[in-house]
Tab-separated table of C-alpha atoms in Angstrom:
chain	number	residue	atom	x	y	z
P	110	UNK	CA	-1.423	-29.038	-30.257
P	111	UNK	CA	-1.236	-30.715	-27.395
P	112	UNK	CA	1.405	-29.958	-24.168
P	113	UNK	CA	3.625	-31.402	-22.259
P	114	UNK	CA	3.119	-32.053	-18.906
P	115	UNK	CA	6.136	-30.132	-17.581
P	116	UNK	CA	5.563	-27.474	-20.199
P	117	UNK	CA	2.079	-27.075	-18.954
P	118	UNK	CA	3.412	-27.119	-15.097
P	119	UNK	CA	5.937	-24.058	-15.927
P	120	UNK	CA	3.378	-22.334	-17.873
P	121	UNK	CA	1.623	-21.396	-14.975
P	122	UNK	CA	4.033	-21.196	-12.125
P	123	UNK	CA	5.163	-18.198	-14.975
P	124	UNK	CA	1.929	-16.685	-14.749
P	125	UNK	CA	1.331	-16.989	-11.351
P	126	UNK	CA	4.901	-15.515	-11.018
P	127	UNK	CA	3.485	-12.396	-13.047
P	128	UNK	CA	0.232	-12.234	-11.136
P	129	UNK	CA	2.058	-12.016	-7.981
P	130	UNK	CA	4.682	-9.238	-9.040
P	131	UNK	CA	3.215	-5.970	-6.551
P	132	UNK	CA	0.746	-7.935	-5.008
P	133	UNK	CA	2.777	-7.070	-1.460
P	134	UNK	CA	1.805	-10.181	1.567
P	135	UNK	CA	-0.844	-11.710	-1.127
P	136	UNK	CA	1.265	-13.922	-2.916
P	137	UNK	CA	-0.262	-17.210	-0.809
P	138	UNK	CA	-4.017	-16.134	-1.812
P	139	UNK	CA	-2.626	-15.781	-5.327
P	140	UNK	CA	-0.701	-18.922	-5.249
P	141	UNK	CA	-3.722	-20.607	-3.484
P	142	UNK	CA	-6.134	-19.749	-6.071
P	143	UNK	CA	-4.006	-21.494	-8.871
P	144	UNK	CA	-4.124	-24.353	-6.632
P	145	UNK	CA	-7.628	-24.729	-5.841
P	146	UNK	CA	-8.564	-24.226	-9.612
P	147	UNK	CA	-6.428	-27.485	-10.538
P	148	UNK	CA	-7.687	-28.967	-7.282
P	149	UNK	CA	-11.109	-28.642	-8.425
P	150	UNK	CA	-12.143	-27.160	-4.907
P	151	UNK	CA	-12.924	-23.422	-3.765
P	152	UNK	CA	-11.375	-20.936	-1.887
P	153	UNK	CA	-12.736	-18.631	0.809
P	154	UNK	CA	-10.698	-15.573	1.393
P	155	UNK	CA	-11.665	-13.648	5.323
P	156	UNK	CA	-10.224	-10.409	5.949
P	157	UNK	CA	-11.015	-6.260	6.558
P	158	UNK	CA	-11.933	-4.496	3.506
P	159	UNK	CA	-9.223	-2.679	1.267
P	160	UNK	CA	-6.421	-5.576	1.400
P	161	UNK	CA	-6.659	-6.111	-1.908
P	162	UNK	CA	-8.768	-9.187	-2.364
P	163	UNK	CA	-10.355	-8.731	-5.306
P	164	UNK	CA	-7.198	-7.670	-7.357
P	165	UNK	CA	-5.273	-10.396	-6.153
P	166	UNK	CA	-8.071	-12.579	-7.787
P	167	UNK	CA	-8.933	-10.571	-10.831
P	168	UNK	CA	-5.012	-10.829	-11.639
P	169	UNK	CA	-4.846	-14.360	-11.073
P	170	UNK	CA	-7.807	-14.993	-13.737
P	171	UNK	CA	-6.393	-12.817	-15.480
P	172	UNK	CA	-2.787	-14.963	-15.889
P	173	UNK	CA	-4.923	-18.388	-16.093
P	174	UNK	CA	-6.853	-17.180	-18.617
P	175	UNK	CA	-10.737	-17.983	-18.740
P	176	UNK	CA	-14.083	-16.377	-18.552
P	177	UNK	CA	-13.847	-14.296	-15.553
P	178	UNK	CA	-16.922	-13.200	-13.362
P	179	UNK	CA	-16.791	-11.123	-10.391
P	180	UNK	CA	-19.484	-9.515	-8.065
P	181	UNK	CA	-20.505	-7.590	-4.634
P	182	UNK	CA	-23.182	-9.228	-3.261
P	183	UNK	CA	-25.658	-7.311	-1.019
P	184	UNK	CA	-28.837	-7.708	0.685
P	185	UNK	CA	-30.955	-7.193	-2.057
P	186	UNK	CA	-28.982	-8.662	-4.668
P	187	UNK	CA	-31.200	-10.477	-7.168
P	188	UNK	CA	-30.309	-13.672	-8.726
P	189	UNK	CA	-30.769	-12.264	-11.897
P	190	UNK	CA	-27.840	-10.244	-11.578
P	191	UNK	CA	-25.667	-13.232	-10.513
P	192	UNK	CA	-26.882	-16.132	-13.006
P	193	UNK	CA	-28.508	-13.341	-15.988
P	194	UNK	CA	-32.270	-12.459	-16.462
P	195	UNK	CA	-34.964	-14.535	-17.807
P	196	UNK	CA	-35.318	-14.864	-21.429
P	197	UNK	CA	-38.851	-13.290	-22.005
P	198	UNK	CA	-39.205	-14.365	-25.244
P	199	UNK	CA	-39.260	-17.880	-23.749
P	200	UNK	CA	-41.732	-17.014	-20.979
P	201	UNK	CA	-43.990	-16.040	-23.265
P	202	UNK	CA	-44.038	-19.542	-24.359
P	203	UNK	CA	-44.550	-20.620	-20.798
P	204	UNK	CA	-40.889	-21.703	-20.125
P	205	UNK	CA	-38.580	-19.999	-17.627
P	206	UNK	CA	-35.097	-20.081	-19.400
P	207	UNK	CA	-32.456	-18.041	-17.933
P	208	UNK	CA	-29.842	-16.030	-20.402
P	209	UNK	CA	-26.845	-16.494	-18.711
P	210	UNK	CA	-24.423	-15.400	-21.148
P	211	UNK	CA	-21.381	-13.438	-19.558
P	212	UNK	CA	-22.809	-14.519	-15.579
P	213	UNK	CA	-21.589	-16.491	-13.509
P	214	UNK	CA	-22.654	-20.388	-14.823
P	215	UNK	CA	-20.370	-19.584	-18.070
P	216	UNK	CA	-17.062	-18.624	-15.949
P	217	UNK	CA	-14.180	-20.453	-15.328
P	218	UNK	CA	-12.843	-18.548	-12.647
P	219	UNK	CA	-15.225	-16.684	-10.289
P	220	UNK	CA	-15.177	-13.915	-7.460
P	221	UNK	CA	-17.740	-12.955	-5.255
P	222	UNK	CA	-17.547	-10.401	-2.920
P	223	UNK	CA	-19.085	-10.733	0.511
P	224	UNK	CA	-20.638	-14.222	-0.591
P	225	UNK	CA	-22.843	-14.731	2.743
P	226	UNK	CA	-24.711	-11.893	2.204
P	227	UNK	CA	-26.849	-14.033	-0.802
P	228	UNK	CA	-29.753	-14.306	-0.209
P	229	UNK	CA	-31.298	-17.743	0.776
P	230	UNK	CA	-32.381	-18.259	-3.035
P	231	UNK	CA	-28.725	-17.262	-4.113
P	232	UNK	CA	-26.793	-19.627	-2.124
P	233	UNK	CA	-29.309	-22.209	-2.542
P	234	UNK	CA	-28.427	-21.808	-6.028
P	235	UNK	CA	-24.923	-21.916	-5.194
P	236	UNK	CA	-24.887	-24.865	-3.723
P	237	UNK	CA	-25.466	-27.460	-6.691
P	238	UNK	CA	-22.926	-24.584	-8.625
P	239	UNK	CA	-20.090	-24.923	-6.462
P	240	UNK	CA	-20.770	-28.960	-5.530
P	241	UNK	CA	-21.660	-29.935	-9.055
P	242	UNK	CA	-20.823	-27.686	-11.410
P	243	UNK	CA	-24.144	-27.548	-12.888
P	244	UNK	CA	-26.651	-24.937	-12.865
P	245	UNK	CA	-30.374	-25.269	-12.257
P	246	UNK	CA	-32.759	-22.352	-12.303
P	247	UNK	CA	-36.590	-22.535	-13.746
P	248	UNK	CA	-36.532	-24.803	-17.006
P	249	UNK	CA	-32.696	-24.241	-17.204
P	250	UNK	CA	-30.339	-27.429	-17.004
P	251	UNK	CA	-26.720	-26.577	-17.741
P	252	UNK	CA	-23.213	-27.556	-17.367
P	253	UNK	CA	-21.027	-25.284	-16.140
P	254	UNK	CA	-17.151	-24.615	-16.474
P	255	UNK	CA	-16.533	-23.440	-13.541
P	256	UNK	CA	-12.367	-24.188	-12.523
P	257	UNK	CA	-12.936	-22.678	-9.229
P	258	UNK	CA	-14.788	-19.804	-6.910
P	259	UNK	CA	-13.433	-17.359	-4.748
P	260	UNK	CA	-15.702	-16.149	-2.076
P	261	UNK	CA	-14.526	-13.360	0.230
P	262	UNK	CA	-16.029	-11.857	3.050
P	263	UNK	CA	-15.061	-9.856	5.959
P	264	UNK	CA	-15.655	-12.704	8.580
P	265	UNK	CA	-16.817	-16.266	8.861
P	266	UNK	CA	-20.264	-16.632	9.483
P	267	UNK	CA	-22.093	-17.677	12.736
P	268	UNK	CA	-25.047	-18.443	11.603
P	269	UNK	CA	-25.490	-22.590	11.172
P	270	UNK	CA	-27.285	-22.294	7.954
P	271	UNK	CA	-24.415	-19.962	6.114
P	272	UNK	CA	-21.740	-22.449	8.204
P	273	UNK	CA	-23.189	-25.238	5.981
P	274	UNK	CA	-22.501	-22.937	3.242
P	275	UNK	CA	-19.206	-22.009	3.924
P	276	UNK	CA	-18.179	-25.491	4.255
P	277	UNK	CA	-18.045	-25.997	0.276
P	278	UNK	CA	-15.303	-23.708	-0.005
P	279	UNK	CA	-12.258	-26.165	1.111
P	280	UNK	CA	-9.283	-24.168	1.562
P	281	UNK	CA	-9.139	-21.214	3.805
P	282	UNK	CA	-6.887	-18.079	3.897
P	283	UNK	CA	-7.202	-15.620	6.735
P	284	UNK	CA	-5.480	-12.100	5.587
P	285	UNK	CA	-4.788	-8.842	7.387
P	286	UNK	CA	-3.453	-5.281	6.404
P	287	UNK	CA	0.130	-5.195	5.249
P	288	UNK	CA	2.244	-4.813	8.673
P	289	UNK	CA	4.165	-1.290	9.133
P	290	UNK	CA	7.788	-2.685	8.058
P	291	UNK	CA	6.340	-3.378	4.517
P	292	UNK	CA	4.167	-0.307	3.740
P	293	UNK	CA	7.247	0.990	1.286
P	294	UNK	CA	6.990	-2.147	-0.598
P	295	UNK	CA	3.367	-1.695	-0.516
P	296	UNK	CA	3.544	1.714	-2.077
P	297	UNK	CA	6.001	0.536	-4.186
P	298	UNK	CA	3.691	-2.098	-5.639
P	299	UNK	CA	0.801	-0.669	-5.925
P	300	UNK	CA	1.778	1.870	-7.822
P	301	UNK	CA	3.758	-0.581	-10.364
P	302	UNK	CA	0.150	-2.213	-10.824
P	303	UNK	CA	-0.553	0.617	-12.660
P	304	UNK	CA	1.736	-0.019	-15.418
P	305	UNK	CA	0.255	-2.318	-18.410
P	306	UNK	CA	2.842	-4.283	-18.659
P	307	UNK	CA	1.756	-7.280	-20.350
P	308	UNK	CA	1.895	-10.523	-17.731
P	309	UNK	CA	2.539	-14.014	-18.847
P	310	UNK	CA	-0.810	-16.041	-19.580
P	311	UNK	CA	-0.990	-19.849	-18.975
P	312	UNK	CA	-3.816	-21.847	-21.365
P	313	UNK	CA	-6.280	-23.138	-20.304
P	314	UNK	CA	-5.415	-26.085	-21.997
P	315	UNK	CA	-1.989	-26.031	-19.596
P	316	UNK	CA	-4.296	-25.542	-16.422
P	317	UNK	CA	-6.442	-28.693	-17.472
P	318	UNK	CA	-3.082	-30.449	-18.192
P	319	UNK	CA	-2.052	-30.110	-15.044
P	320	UNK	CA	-4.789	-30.584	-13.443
P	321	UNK	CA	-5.422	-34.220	-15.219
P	322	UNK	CA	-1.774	-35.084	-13.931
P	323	UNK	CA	-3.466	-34.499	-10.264
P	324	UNK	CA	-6.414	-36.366	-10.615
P	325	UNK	CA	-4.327	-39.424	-12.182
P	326	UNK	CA	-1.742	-39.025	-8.915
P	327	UNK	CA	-0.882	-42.566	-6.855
P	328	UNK	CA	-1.872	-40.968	-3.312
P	329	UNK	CA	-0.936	-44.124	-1.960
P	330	UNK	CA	2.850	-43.213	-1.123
P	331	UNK	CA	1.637	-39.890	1.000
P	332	UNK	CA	-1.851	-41.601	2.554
P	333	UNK	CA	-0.534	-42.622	5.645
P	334	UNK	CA	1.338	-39.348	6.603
P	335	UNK	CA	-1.731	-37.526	5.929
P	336	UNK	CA	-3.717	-39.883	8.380
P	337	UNK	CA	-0.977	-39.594	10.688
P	338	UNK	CA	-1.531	-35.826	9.862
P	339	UNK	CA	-5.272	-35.837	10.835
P	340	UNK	CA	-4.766	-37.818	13.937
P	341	UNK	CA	-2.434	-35.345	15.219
P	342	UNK	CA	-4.957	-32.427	14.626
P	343	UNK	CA	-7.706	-34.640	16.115
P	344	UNK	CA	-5.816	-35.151	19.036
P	345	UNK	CA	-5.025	-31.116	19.316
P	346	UNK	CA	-8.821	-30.656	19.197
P	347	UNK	CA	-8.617	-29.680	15.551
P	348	UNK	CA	-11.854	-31.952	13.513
P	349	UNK	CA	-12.073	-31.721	10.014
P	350	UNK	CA	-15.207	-33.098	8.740
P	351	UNK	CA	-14.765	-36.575	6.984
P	352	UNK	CA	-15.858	-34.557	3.983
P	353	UNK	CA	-13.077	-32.190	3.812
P	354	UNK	CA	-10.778	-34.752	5.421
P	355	UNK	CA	-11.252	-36.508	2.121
P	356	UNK	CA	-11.466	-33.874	-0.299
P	357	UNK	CA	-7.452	-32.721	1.115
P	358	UNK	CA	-6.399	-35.129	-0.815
P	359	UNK	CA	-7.135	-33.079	-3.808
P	360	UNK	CA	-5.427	-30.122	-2.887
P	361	UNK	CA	-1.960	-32.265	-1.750
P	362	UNK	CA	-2.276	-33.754	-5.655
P	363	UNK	CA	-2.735	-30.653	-6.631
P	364	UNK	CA	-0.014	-29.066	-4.856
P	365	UNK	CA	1.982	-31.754	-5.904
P	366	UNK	CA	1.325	-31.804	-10.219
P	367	UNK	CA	2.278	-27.703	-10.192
P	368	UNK	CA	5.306	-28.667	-8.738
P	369	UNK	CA	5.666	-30.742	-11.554
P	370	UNK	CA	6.001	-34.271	-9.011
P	371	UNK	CA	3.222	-36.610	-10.674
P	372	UNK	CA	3.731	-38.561	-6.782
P	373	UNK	CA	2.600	-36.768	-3.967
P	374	UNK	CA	4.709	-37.033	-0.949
P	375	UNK	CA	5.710	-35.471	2.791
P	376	UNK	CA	6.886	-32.360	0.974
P	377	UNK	CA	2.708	-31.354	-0.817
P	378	UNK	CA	1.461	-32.231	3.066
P	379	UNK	CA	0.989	-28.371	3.461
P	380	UNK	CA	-2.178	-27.541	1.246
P	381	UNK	CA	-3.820	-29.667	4.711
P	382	UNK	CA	-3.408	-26.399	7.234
P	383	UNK	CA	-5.904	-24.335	4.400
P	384	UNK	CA	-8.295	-26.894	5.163
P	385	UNK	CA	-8.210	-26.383	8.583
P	386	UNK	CA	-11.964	-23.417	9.382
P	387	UNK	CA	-10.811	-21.498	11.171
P	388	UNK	CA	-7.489	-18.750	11.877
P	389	UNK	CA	-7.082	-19.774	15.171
P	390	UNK	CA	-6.730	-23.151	14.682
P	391	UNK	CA	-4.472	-22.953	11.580
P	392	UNK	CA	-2.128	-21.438	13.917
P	393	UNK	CA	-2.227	-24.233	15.746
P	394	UNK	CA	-2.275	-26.828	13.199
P	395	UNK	CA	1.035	-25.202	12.086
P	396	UNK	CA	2.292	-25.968	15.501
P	397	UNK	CA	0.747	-29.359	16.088
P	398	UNK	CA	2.456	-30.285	12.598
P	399	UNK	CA	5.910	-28.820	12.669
P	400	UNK	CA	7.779	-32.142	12.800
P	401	UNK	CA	5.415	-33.238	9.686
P	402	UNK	CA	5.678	-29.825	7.660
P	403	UNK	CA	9.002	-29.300	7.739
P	404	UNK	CA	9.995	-31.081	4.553
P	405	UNK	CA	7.246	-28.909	3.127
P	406	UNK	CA	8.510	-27.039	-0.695
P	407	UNK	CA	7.150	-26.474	-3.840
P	408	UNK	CA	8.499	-24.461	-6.561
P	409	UNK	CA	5.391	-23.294	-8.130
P	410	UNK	CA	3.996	-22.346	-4.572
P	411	UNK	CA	6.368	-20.374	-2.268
P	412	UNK	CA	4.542	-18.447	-0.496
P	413	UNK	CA	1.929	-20.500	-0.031
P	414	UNK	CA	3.773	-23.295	1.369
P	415	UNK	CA	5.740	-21.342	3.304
P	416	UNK	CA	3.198	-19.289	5.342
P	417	UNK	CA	1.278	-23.131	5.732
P	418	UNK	CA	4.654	-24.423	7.281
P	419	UNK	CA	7.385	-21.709	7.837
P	420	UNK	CA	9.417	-24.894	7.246
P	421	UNK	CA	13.447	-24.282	5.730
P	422	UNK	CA	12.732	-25.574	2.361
P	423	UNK	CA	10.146	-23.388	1.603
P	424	UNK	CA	11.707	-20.403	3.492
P	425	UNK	CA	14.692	-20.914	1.033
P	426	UNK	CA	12.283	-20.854	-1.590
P	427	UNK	CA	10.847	-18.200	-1.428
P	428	UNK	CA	14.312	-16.337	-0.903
P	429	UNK	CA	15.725	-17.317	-3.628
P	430	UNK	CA	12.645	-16.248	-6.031
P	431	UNK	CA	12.704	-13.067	-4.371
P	432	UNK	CA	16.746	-13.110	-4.886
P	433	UNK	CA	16.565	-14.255	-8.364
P	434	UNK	CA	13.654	-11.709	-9.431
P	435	UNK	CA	15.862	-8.972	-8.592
P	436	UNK	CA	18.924	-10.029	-10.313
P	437	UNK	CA	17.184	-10.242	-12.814
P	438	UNK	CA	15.701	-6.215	-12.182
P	439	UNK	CA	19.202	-4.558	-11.926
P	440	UNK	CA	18.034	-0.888	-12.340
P	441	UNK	CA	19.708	1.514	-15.099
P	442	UNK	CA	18.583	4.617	-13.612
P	443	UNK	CA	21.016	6.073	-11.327
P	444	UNK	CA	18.999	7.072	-8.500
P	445	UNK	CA	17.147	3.623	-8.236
P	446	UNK	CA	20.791	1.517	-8.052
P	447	UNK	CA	20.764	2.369	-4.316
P	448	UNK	CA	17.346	1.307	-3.489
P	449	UNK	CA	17.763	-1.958	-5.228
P	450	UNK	CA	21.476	-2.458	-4.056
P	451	UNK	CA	19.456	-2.161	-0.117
P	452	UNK	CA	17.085	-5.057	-0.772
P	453	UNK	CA	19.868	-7.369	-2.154
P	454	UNK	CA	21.592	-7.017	0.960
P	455	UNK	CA	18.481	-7.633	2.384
P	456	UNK	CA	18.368	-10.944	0.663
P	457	UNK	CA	21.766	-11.779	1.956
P	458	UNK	CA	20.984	-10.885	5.479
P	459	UNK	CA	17.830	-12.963	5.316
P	460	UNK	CA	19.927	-16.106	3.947
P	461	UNK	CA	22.613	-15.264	6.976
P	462	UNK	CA	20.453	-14.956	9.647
P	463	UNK	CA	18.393	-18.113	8.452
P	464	UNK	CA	20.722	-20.364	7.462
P	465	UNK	CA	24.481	-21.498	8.526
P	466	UNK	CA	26.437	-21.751	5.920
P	467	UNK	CA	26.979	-25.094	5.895
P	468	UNK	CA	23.559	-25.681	6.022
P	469	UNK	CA	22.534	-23.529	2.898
P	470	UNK	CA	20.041	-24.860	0.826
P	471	UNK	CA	21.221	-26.217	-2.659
P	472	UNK	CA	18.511	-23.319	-3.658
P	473	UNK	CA	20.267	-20.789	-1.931
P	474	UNK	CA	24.247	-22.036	-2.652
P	475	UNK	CA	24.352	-20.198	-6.240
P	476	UNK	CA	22.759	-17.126	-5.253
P	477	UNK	CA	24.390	-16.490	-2.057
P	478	UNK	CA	27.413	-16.575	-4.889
P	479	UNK	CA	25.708	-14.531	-7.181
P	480	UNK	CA	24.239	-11.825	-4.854
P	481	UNK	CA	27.468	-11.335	-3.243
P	482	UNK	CA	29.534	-11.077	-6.738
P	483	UNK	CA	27.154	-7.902	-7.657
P	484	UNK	CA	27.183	-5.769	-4.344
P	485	UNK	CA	31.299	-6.365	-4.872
P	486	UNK	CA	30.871	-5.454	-7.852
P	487	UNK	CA	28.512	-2.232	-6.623
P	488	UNK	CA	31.178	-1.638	-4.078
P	489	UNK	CA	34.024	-1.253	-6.353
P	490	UNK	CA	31.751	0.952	-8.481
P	491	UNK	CA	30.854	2.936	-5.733
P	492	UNK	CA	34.491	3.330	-5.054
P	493	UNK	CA	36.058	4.598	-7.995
């Protein structure tokens, strides 16, 4: 049975909602994934070891659904290990098949660990993978599903030949160790990742839905602020290639259809700072762009717009998912109603300090109302 496009769109903002949940200063990569896979494009992930990379990925696949592959590349990592063996039964008939059942040309969604540390015949490999989606290797020809690849790696390369490499993977997220003021809420969720709670699964009949509705988008609206957009970043020193100057387009469609907006506009401009190489100047594409950003928001993608822009509407967004998710947690255990009653308040200082209040976000007007109703109500509890 076929699906709706909206149905489709709040299937997986769901999932990606679930994905997210513990996942503490990794909800953009999460976010960013989703968006690359109905982009079409790949992501590149650079940061230290042990800041949860990989889960945030395997949880992602996990809520889009899929064949998932993931690996640790090395050195001496053979080929075979990333694409499967050769069939011998088939090279004793003189033809070199490869058997690449449960590897990486049958996956939808893909992870590989330190990716520039292929070897020359991996990446070569890689190459007509990632760009085509087809897999070549002896006498094997095949299609492959791939939705999108995650490569991570501890830095970017400086090497030309791996730079040429790198390029294929379109958006960019740099990520560092949680920062001191969150390592409760890191504890926190990582140890609720170890529950099995069941998390919401989108189709992947919902992710190609949505992903149709971005390929069919009329650009034409948004085209010249996003060339107004590159000739700001040009004149900041900032290039993009003409490739990836092109290929943005994608991700702003992209951003746009999982917001559920089948026309691009100002507001899906964002996905264009993950396209920028390199940390340093993302930073200052964010400042080069503020004007242009800040009408950035998009429902499905909070965090991911709002660490591209730090604009209001997607500041406000992300507050109120945060303020609505924990409405919605209200503790019964005793000793837990005081922890939770803290970050409420929390909530309400953050939509104080941010925001006057004639200047509250529509987002933001019914829970300020709501948030305020329960710590009265926790007050007069606490009272009697």
């Amino acid at each position: 049975m076929s699906v709706s496009f909206e149905v489709a769109a709040a299937e997986v903002r769901d999932a990606l909602t679930d994905a997210s949940r513990g996942l503490v200063e990794r909800e953009a990569m999460v976010e960013l994934v989703a968006l690359s896979a109905v982009a079409g494009e790949h992501l590149l992930v650079v940061g230290p070891p042990g800041t949860a990379k990989s889960e945030a990925v395997r949880r992602t696949a996990r809520g889009l659904g899929g064949a998932y592959f993931e690996y640790l590349l090395g050195r001496f990592t053979e080929p075979s290990e990333i694409f499967g063996p050769v069939d011998l039964r088939k090279l004793r008939e003189g033809l070199v098949e490869t058997e690449t059942a449960g590897m990486l040309p049958e996956a939808e969604v893909a992870f590989l660990d330190e990716v520039f540390l292929g070897s020359t015949a991996i990446l070569n490999t890689l190459l007509g993978l990632l760009n085509e989606r087809t897999f070549r290797r002896g006498h094997t020809r095949m299609q492959c599903p791939l939705r999108v690849c995650v490569g991570a790696s501890n830095a970017l390369p400086e090497d030309d030949a791996l730079a040429a490499f790198a390029d294929r993977f379109l958006a960019r997220i740099f990520v560092e160790p949680v920062p001191d003021p969150r390592l409760e809420e890191l504890l926190e969720g990582g140890a609720s990742l170890w529950a099995d709670a069941a998390p919401r699964v989108a189709s992947l009949a919902s992710l190609d839905v949505v992903a149709q509705a971005a390929r069919r988008a009329d650009l034409g609206p948004v085209r010249p602020h996003l060339a107004q957009a590159l000739r700001t970043l040009r004149a900041a020193g900032i290039a993009l290639s003409d490739r990836r100057a092109v290929k943005v387009q994608r991700l702003v469609a992209a951003a746009a259809a999982l917001a559920g907006r089948t026309t691009p506009g100002v507001a899906d401009l964002w996905p264009l700072v993950y396209a920028v190489p390199t940390k340093e100047a993302q930073a200052l594409a964010r400042d080069v762009l503020r004007d242009v950003l800040s009408a950035s928001e998009n429902l499905a993608l909070p965090a991911a717009a709002l660490e591209a822009s730090a604009g209001p509407l997607a500041r406000a967004q992300r507050i109120a998912q945060a303020g609505h998710v924990l409405l919605e947690s209200r503790p019964v255990d005793v000793d837990a109603v005081a922890a939770w009653r803290l970050k409420l308040e929390g909530v309400a200082r953050e939509m104080d300090a941010g925001f006057a209040p004639e200047a509250l976000p529509e987002t933001l007007r019914a829970l300020r109302g709501a948030v305020a109703a329960v710590l009265a109500e926790e007050a007069s509890t606490r009272a009697a």
